[in-house]
Each structure stands twice: as C-alpha cells, then as structure tokens.
mmCIF file of C-alpha atoms and ligand atoms in Angstrom:
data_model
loop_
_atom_site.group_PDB
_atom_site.id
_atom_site.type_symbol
_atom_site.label_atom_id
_atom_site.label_comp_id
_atom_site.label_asym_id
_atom_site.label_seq_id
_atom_site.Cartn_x
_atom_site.Cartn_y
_atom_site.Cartn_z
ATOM 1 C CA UNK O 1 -34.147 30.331 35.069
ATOM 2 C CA UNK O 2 -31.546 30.719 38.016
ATOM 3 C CA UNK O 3 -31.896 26.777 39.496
ATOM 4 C CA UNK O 4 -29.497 26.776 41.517
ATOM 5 C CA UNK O 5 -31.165 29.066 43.799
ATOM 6 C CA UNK O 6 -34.983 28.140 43.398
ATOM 7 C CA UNK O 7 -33.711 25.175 45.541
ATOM 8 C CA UNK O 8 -35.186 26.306 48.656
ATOM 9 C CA UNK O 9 -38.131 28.182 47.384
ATOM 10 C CA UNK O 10 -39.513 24.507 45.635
ATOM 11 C CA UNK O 11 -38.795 22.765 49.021
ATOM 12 C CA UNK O 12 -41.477 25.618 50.382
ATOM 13 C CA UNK O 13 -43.545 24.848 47.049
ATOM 14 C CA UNK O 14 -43.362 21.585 47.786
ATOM 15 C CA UNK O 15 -44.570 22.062 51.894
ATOM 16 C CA UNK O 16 -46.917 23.705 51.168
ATOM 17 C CA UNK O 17 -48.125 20.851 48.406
ATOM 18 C CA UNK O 18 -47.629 17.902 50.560
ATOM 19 C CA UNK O 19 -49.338 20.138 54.092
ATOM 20 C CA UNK O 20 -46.538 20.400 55.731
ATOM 21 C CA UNK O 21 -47.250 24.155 55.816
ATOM 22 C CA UNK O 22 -50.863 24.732 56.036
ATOM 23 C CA UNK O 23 -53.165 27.248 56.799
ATOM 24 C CA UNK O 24 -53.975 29.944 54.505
ATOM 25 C CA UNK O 25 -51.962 32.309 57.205
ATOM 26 C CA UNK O 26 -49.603 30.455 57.667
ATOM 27 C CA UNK O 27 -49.258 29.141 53.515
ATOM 28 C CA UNK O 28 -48.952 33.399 52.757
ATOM 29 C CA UNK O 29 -46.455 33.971 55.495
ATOM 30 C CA UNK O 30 -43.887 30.695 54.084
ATOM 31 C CA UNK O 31 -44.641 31.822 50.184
ATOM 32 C CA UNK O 32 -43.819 35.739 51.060
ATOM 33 C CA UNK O 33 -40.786 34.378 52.715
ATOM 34 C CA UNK O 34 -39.579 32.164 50.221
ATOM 35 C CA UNK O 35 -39.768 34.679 47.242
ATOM 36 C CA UNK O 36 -37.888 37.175 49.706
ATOM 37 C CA UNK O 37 -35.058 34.871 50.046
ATOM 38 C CA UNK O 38 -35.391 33.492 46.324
ATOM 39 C CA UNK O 39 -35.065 37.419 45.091
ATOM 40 C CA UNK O 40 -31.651 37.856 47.197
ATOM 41 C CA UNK O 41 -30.332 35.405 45.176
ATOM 42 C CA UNK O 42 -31.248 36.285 41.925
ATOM 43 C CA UNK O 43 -28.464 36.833 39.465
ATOM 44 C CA UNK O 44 -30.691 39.110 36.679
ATOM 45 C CA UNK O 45 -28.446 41.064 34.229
ATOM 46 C CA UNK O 46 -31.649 43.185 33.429
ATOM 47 C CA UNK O 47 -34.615 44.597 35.190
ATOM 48 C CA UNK O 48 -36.673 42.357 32.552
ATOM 49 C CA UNK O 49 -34.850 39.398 33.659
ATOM 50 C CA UNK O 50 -35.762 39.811 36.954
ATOM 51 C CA UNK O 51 -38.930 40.272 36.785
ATOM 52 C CA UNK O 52 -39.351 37.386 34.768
ATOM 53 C CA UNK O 53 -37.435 35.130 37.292
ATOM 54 C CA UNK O 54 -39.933 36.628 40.165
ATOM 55 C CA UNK O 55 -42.710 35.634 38.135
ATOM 56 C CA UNK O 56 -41.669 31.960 37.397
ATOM 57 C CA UNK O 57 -41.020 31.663 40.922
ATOM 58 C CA UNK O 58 -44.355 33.111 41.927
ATOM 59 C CA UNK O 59 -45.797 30.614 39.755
ATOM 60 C CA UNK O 60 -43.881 27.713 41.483
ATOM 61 C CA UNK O 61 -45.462 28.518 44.575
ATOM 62 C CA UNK O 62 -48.966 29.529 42.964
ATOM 63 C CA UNK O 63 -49.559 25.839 41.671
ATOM 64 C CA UNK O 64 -49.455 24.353 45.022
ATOM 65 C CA UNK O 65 -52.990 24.652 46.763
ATOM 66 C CA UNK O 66 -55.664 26.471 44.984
ATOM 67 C CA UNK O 67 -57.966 27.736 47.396
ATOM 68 C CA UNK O 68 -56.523 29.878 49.479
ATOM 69 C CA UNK O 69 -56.579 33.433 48.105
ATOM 70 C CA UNK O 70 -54.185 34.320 50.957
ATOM 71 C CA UNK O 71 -51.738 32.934 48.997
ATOM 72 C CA UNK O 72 -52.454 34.580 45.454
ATOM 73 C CA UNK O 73 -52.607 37.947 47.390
ATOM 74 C CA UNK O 74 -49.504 37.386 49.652
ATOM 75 C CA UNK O 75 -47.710 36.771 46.058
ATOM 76 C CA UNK O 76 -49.186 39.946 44.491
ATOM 77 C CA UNK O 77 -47.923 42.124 47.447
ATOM 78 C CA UNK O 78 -44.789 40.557 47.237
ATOM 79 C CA UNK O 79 -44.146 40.765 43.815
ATOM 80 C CA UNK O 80 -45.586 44.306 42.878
ATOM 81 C CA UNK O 81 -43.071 46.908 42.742
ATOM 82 C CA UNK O 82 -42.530 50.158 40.381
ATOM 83 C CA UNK O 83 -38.384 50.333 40.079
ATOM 84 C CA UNK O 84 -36.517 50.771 37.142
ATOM 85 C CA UNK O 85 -33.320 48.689 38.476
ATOM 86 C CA UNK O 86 -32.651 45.388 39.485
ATOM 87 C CA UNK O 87 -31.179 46.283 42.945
ATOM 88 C CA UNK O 88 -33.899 48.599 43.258
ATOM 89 C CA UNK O 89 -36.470 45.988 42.853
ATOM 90 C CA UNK O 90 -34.962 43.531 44.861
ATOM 91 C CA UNK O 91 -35.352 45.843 47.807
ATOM 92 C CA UNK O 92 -38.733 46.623 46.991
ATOM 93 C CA UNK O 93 -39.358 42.345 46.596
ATOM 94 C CA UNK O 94 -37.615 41.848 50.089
ATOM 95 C CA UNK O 95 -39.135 45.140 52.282
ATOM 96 C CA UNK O 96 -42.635 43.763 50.793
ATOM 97 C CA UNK O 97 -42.333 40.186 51.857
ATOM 98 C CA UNK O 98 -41.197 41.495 55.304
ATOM 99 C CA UNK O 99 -43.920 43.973 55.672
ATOM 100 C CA UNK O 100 -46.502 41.230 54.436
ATOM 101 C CA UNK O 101 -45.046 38.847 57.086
ATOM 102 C CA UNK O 102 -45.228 41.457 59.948
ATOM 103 C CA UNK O 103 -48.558 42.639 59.280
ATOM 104 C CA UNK O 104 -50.004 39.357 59.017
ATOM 105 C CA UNK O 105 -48.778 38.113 62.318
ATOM 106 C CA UNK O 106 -50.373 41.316 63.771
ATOM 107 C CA UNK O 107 -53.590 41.295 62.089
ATOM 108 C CA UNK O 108 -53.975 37.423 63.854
ATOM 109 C CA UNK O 109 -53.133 39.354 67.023
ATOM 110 C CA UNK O 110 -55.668 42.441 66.205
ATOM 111 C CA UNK O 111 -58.401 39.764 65.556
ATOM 112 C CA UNK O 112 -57.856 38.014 68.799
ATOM 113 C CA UNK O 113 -58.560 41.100 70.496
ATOM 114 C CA UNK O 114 -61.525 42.533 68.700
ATOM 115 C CA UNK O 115 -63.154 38.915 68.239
ATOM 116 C CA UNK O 116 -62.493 37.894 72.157
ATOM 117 C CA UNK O 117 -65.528 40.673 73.204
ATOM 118 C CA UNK O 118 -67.622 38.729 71.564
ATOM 119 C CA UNK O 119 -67.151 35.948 73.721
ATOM 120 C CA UNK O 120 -68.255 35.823 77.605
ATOM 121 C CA UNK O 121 -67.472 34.607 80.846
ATOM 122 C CA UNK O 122 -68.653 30.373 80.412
ATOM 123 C CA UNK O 123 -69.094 30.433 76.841
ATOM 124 C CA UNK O 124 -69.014 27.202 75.307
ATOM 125 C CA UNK O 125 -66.796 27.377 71.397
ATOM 126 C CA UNK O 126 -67.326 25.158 68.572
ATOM 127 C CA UNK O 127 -64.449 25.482 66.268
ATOM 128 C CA UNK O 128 -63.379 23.592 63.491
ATOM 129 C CA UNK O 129 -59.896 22.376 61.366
ATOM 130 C CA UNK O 130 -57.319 24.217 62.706
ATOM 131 C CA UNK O 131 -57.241 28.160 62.016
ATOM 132 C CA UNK O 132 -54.601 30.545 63.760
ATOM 133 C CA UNK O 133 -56.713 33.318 63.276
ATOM 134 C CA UNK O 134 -60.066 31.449 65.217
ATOM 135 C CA UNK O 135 -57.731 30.194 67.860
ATOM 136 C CA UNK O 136 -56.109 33.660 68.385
ATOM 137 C CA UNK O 137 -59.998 34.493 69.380
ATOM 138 C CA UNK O 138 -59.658 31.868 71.981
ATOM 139 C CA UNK O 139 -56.567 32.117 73.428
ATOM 140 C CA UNK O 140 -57.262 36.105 73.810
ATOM 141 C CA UNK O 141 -60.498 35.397 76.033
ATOM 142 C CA UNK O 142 -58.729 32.843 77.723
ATOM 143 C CA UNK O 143 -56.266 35.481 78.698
ATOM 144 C CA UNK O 144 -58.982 37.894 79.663
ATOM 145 C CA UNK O 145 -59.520 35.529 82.481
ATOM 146 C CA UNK O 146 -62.824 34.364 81.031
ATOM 147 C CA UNK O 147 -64.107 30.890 81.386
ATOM 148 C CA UNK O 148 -64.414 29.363 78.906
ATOM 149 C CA UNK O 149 -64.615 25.849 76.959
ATOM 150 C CA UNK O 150 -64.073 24.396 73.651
ATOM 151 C CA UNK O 151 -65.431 21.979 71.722
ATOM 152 C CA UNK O 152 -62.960 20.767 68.754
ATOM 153 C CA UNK O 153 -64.128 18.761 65.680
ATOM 154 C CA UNK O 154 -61.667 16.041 64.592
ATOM 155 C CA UNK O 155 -61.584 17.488 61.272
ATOM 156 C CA UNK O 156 -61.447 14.462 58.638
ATOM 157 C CA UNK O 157 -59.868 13.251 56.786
ATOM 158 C CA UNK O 158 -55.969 15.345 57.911
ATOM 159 C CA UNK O 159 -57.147 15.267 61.359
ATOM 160 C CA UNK O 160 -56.313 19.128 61.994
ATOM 161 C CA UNK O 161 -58.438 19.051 65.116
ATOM 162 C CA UNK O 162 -55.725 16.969 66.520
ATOM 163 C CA UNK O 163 -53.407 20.066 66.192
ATOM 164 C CA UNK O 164 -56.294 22.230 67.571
ATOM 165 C CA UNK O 165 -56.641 20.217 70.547
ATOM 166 C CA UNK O 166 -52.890 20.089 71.376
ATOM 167 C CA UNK O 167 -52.498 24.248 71.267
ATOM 168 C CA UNK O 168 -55.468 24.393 73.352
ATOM 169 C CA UNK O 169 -54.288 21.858 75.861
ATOM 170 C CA UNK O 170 -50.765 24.220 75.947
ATOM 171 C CA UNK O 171 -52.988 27.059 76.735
ATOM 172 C CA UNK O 172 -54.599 25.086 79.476
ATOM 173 C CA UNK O 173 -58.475 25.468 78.118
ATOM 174 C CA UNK O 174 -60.785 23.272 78.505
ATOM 175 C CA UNK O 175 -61.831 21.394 75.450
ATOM 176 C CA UNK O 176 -63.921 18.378 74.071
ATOM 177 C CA UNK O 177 -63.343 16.576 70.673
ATOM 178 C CA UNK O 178 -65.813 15.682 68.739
ATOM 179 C CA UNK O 179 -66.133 13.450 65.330
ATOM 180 C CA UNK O 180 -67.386 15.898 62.085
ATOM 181 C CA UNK O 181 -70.361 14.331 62.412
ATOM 182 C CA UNK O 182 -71.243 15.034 65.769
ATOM 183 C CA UNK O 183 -71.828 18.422 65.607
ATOM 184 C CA UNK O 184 -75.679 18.908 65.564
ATOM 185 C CA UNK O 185 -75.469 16.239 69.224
ATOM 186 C CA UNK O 186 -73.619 19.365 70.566
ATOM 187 C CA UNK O 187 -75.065 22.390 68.978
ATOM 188 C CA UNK O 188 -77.515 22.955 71.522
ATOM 189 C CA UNK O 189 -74.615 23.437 73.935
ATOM 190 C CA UNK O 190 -72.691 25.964 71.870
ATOM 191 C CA UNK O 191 -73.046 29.512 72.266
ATOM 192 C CA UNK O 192 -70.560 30.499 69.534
ATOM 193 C CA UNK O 193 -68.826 29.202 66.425
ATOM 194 C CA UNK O 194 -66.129 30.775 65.340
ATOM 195 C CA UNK O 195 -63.909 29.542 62.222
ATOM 196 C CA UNK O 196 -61.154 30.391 60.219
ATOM 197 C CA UNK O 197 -60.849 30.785 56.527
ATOM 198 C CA UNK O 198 -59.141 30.355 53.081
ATOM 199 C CA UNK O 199 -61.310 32.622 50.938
ATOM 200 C CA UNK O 200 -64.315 35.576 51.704
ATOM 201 C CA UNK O 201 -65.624 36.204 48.612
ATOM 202 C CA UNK O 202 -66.790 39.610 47.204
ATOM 203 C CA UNK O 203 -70.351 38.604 48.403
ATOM 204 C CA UNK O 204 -69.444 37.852 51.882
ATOM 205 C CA UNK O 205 -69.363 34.298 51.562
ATOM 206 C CA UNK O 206 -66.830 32.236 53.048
ATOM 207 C CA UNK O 207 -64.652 29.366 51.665
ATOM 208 C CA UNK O 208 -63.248 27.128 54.641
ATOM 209 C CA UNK O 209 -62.349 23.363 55.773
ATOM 210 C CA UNK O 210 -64.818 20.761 54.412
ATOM 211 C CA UNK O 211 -67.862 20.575 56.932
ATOM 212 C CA UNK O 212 -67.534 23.990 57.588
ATOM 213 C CA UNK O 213 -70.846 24.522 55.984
ATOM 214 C CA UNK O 214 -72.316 21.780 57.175
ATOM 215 C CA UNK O 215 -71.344 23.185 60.813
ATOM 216 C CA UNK O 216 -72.883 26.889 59.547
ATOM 217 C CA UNK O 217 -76.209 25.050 58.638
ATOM 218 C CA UNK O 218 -76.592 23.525 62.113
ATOM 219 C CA UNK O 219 -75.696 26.634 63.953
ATOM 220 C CA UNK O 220 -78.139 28.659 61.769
ATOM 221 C CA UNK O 221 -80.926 25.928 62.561
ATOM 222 C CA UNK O 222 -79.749 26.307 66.575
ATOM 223 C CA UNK O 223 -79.779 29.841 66.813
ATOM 224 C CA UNK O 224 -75.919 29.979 67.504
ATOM 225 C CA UNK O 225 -73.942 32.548 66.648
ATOM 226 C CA UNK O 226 -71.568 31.969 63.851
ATOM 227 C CA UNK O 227 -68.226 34.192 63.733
ATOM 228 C CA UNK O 228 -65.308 34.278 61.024
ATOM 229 C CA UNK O 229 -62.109 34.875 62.092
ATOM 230 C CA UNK O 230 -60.489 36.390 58.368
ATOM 231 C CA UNK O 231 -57.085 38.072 58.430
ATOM 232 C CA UNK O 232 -58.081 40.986 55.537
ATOM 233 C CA UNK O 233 -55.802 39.191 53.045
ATOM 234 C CA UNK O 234 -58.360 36.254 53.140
ATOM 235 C CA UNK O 235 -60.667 38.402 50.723
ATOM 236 C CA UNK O 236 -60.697 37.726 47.086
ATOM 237 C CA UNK O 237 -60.324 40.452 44.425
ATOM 238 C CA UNK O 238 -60.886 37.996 41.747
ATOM 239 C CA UNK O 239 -64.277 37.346 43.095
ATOM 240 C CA UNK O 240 -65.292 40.882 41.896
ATOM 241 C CA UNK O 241 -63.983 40.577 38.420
ATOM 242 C CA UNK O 242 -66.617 37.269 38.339
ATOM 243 C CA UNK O 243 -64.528 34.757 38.803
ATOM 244 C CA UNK O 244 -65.299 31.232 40.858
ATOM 245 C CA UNK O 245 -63.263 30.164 43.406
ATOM 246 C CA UNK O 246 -61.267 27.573 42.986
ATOM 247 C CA UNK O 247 -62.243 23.939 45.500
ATOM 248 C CA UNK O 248 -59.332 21.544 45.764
ATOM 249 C CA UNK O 249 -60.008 17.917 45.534
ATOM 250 C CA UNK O 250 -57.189 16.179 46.854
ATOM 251 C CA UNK O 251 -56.015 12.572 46.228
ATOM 252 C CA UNK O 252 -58.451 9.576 47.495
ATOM 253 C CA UNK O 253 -55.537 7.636 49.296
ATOM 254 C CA UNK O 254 -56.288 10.536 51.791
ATOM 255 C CA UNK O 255 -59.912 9.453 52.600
ATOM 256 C CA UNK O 256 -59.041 5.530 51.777
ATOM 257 C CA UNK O 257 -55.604 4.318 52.306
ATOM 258 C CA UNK O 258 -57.001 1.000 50.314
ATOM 259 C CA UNK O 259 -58.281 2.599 47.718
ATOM 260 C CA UNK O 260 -57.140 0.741 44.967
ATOM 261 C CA UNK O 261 -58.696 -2.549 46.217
ATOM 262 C CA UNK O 262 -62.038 -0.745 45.439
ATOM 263 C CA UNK O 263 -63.435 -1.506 41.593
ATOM 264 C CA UNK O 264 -66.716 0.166 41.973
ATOM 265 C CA UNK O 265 -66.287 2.772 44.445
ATOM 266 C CA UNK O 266 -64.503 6.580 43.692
ATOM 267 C CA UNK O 267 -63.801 8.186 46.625
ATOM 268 C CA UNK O 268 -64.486 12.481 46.701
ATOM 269 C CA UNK O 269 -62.222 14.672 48.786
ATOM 270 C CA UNK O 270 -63.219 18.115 47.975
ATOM 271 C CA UNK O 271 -60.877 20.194 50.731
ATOM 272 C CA UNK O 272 -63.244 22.943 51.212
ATOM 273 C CA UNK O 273 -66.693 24.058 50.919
ATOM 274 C CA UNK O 274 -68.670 27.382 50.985
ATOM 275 C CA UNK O 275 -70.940 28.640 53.416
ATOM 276 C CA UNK O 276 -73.363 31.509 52.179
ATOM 277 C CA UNK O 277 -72.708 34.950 54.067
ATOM 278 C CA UNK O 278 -76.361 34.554 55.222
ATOM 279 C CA UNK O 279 -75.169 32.293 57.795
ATOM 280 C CA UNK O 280 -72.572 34.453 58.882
ATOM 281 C CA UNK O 281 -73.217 37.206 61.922
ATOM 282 C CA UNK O 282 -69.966 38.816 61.948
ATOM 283 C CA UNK O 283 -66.596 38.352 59.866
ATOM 284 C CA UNK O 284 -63.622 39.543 62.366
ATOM 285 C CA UNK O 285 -60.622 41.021 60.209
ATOM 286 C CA UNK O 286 -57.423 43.490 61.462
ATOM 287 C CA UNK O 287 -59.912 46.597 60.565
ATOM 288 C CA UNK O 288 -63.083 45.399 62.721
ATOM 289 C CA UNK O 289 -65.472 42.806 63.249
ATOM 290 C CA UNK O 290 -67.899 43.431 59.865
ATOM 291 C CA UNK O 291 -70.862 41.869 58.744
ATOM 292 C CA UNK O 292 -70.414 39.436 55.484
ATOM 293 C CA UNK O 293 -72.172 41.955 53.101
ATOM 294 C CA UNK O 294 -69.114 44.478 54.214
ATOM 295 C CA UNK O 295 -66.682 42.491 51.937
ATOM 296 C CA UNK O 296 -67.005 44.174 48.880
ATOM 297 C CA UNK O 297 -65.499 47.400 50.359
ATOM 298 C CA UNK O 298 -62.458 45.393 52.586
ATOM 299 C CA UNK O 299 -61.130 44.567 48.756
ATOM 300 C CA UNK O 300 -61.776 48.029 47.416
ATOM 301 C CA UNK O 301 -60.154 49.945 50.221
ATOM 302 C CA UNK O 302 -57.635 47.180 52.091
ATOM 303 C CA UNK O 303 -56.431 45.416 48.732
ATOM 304 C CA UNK O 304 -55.399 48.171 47.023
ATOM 305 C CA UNK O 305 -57.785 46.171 44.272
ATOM 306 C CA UNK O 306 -58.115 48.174 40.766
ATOM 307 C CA UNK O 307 -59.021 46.770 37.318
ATOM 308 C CA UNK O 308 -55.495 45.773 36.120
ATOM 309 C CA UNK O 309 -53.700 42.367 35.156
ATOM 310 C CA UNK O 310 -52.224 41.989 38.215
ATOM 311 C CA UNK O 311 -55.573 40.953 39.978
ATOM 312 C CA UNK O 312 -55.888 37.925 37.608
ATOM 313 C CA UNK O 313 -53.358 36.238 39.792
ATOM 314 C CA UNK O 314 -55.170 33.037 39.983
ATOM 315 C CA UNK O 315 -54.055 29.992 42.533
ATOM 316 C CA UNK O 316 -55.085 27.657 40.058
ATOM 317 C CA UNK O 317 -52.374 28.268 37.368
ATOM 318 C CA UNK O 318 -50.080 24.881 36.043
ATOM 319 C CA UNK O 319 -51.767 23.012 39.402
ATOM 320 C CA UNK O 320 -52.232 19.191 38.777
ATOM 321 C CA UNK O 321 -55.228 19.352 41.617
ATOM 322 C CA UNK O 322 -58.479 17.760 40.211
ATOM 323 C CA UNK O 323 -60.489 20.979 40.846
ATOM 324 C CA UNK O 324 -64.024 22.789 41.058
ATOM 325 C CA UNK O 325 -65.464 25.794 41.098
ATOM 326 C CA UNK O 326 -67.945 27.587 43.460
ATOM 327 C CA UNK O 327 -69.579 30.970 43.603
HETATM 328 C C1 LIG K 401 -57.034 25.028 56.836
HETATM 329 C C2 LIG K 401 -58.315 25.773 57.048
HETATM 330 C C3 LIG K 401 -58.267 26.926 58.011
HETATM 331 C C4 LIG K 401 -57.991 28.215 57.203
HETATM 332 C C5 LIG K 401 -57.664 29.376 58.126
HETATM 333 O O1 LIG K 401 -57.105 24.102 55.789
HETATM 334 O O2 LIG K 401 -59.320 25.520 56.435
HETATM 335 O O3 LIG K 401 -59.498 27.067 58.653
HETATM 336 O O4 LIG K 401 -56.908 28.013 56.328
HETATM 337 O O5 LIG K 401 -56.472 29.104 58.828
HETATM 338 P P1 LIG K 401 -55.805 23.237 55.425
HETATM 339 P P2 LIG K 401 -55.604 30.310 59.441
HETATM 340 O O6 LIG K 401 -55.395 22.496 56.659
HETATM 341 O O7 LIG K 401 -56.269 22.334 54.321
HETATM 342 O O8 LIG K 401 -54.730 24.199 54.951
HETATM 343 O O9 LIG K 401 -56.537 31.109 60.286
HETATM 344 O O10 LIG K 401 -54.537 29.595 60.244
HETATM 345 O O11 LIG K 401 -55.037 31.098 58.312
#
C-alpha cells in the first residue's frame, strides 16, 4: 500500500469515526472526496495495482460508521469504473467522485423544493438530530415567505439539535427546543414531522437518529403527518439481496462520562433505530416525493442496482463498532 499518500484520506476516516463529519450526506460527500484526492496520488505500476489500492482505501473509509448506506453507495459510485489503464481509471475514480459530490448537493436542493409544498403558511415542524436534507425542507418554505415555526429536539446523547437550532437561528425561523422526551407534550401542536435519514430500506422503512421511531410512533398516534427527507443515495441495495442493516452502538462514555464508577450498570447507545414505512406518508428524494412502499423501484432504476459483487459493499467490514442488526 502507497502510505505516504493515504495520509489525508485516514484523517477523513478518522472524522468521520470520531463525528467530526457527520451526516450520512455529508459522511458520502467527505468519503467521495477523499478517495478522489487519494486516487491522484496513487503511484500503481499496473491497472491491478490500482485497483487494489482503491479498494484498501475504500475499505479504510468503509469501517468507520456502519449505518449509513450513503456511505457504502457513495464508495461504490466512486470506485466503479470499466478502464483498462491506470490513467484511464484514475479519471474515471476522480470525474465519479466529482459527479457524486455535485449531484448530491443538488438532490438536497431538489428536495427542499419538492418537500417545501408540503408545508403551509403557520405550520408548526417537529424535526429531529440534525439532517441537511430535512432542514433544506425548511429553509425552502422559509424562503417561500411562509410562516412558519420549528420545534427542535435536543437530540441525546451528541446534542445535534444544538447544531439544528443554530442554522435555524441563521435563517431567522422561529424555533423551540425540546428534550427527546418531550415530544408527545408537543405533538398535538405539530402539523408536520419531517426527518432525515441514514438508510430506506428495500421495504420502505427508514433507519434514522435514535428516537426517531419513538417520534414516528407519537405522530402516528396524533394524526401528524410524518415526512422523510432521503437524498436517493440513502436507499439500500443490500436490503434487497436480504441483508439486515447494520445499528451502531457507540461507546458508553458517550451516554455516561462516569461510566466506569458504575459496577452493576451497562450503559446502551444504539445510534439509530428503525421506523416501519407504515408510519411514513411520504419519503421526499431528488426524483419526487414517494410513498415508502415506492423504494423497491428508487434502487432498481436510480442505483443502477443488479445482482453482482459489487452490491455486497457492506459498511460493516473490519469496523470495531459493537453492532446489531435490524430488518
Ligand atoms: C445523523 C442523522 C441524520 C441523517 C440524515 O446522525 O441521523 O438524520 O444522517 O442527515 P449522526 P443528512 O449525527 O450520528 O451522523 O440529511 O444531513 O444526510
């Protein structure tokens, strides 16, 4: 392996580890860029060489956060190419990444617009966490000149609501914050949810923040509408071929600083949970605002998804995360 210049691409790795870089968007965008700049550097002597370094740095970035399925498909794109030279392929590696980056930052844009009819003049928003795709929602009907107000969950235990509430204060909206567990206190006053998310599965299902479920359960016992904001990249082709998505758990120091003075007591900090399409009404992507049951054709037709290796790409490869696994 070339170490010299995998430098930079395991700082990235190591972001995106640690949270630095979060956000399933936002993870995609940094790992497409980081094997675009690793694959300029490459010194391969051979196509095979090449592809092999590619792949060991694809791996690098694939062990850091198993969830999101942006990630595994943002690394597929990336990687994927049919030349038969090393230069050749390099070009391929680096107009892929930039293409991946581009259209990502648009589809966030493309939901905003679509998603933003949805919402009307003095609607009241419950989001949750901190999703660039929910908040592009927001910010568009704020633009549209509708009123409208927020109400932010503090999102425990990383706090992400406190990065919500400071991009909605730059946008000048009117919000509220809330602790997780006061969401079914303000249900009644919500006339929309609207969420990100890491994974859709091929059932319509969606894997987001920890409480997100808990927040779909309330809004499905309210009557509220319940609206996820999913770039199409946020589908899962490995949920087809049966397999279970992957649920971080991440370290107990995050939940309990003093953990260790604790005999008796293990602390749980699964990262995300799953909310069944059921209590979904619409999933807003790039290509349209869909229903949940929809899914299964976004990853035939938009993923390019066919029956080879290459869709075995799993997050969960050489990761040290305790983790479990969810339909
Ligand atoms: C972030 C999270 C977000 C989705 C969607 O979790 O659950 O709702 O990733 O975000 P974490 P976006 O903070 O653990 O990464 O719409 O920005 O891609």
């Amino acid at each position: 392996m070339n170490d010299g210049s995998m430098g930079p691409l395991t700082e990235t790795a190591r972001k995106i580890s640690s949270m630095e870089v979060r956000g399933a968007g936002r993870i995609a965008r940094a790992a497409a860029a980081s094997l675009r700049d690793f694959a300029l550097q490459i010194d391969a002597q051979s196509l095979e060489e090449f592809n092999s370094e590619i792949k060991d740095a694809a791996d690098i970035l694939l062990a850091t956060r198993p969830t999101a399925v942006s990630l595994s498909n943002a690394v597929r794109m990336v990687i994927r190419h049919r030349e038969s030279s090393v230069e050749a392929a390099r070009r391929s590696v680096v107009s892929n990444a930039d293409r991946f980056i581009e259209d990502s930052e648009k589809a966030v844009e493309k939901i905003g617009v679509i998603g933003c009819r949805r919402i009307r003049n003095g609607d009241t928003i419950l989001t949750h966490c901190n999703s660039m795709a929910a908040l592009s929602i927001i910010a568009a009907a704020h633009r549209a000149g509708k009123e409208i107000n927020v109400i932010a969950t503090e999102s425990r235990p990383r706090w992400q609501g406190r990065l919500t509430i400071g991009m909605l204060e730059e946008m000048g909206i009117k919000t509220e914050l809330i602790v997780d567990s006061a969401v079914r206190s303000v249900m009644n006053d919500v006339d929309l949810v609207v969420v990100g998310a890491d994974v859709i599965t091929a059932n319509g299902s969606l894997v987001n923040k920890i409480g997100t479920a808990q927040i779909a359960l309330c809004a499905h016992e309210a009557r509220t509408s319940f609206m996820v904001a999913a770039e199409t990249y946020k589908f899962s082709p490995q949920t087809i071929m049966g397999e279970l998505v992957t649920i971080e758990e991440r370290k107990a120091e995050e939940v309990l600083p003093e953990i260790s003075k604790f005999r008796h007591v293990r602390v749980r900090n699964p990262a995300f949970d799953v909310t069944p399409h059921s209590y979904i009404d619409v999933i807003c992507t790039e290509v349209g605002a869909i229903p949940p049951e929809m899914s299964y054709l976004i990853i035939k037709e938009r993923l390019g998804w066919e029956m080879d290796e290459s869709t075995s790409i799993s997050n969960s490869s050489g990761s040290d995360n305790h983790c479990c696994y969810c339909e």
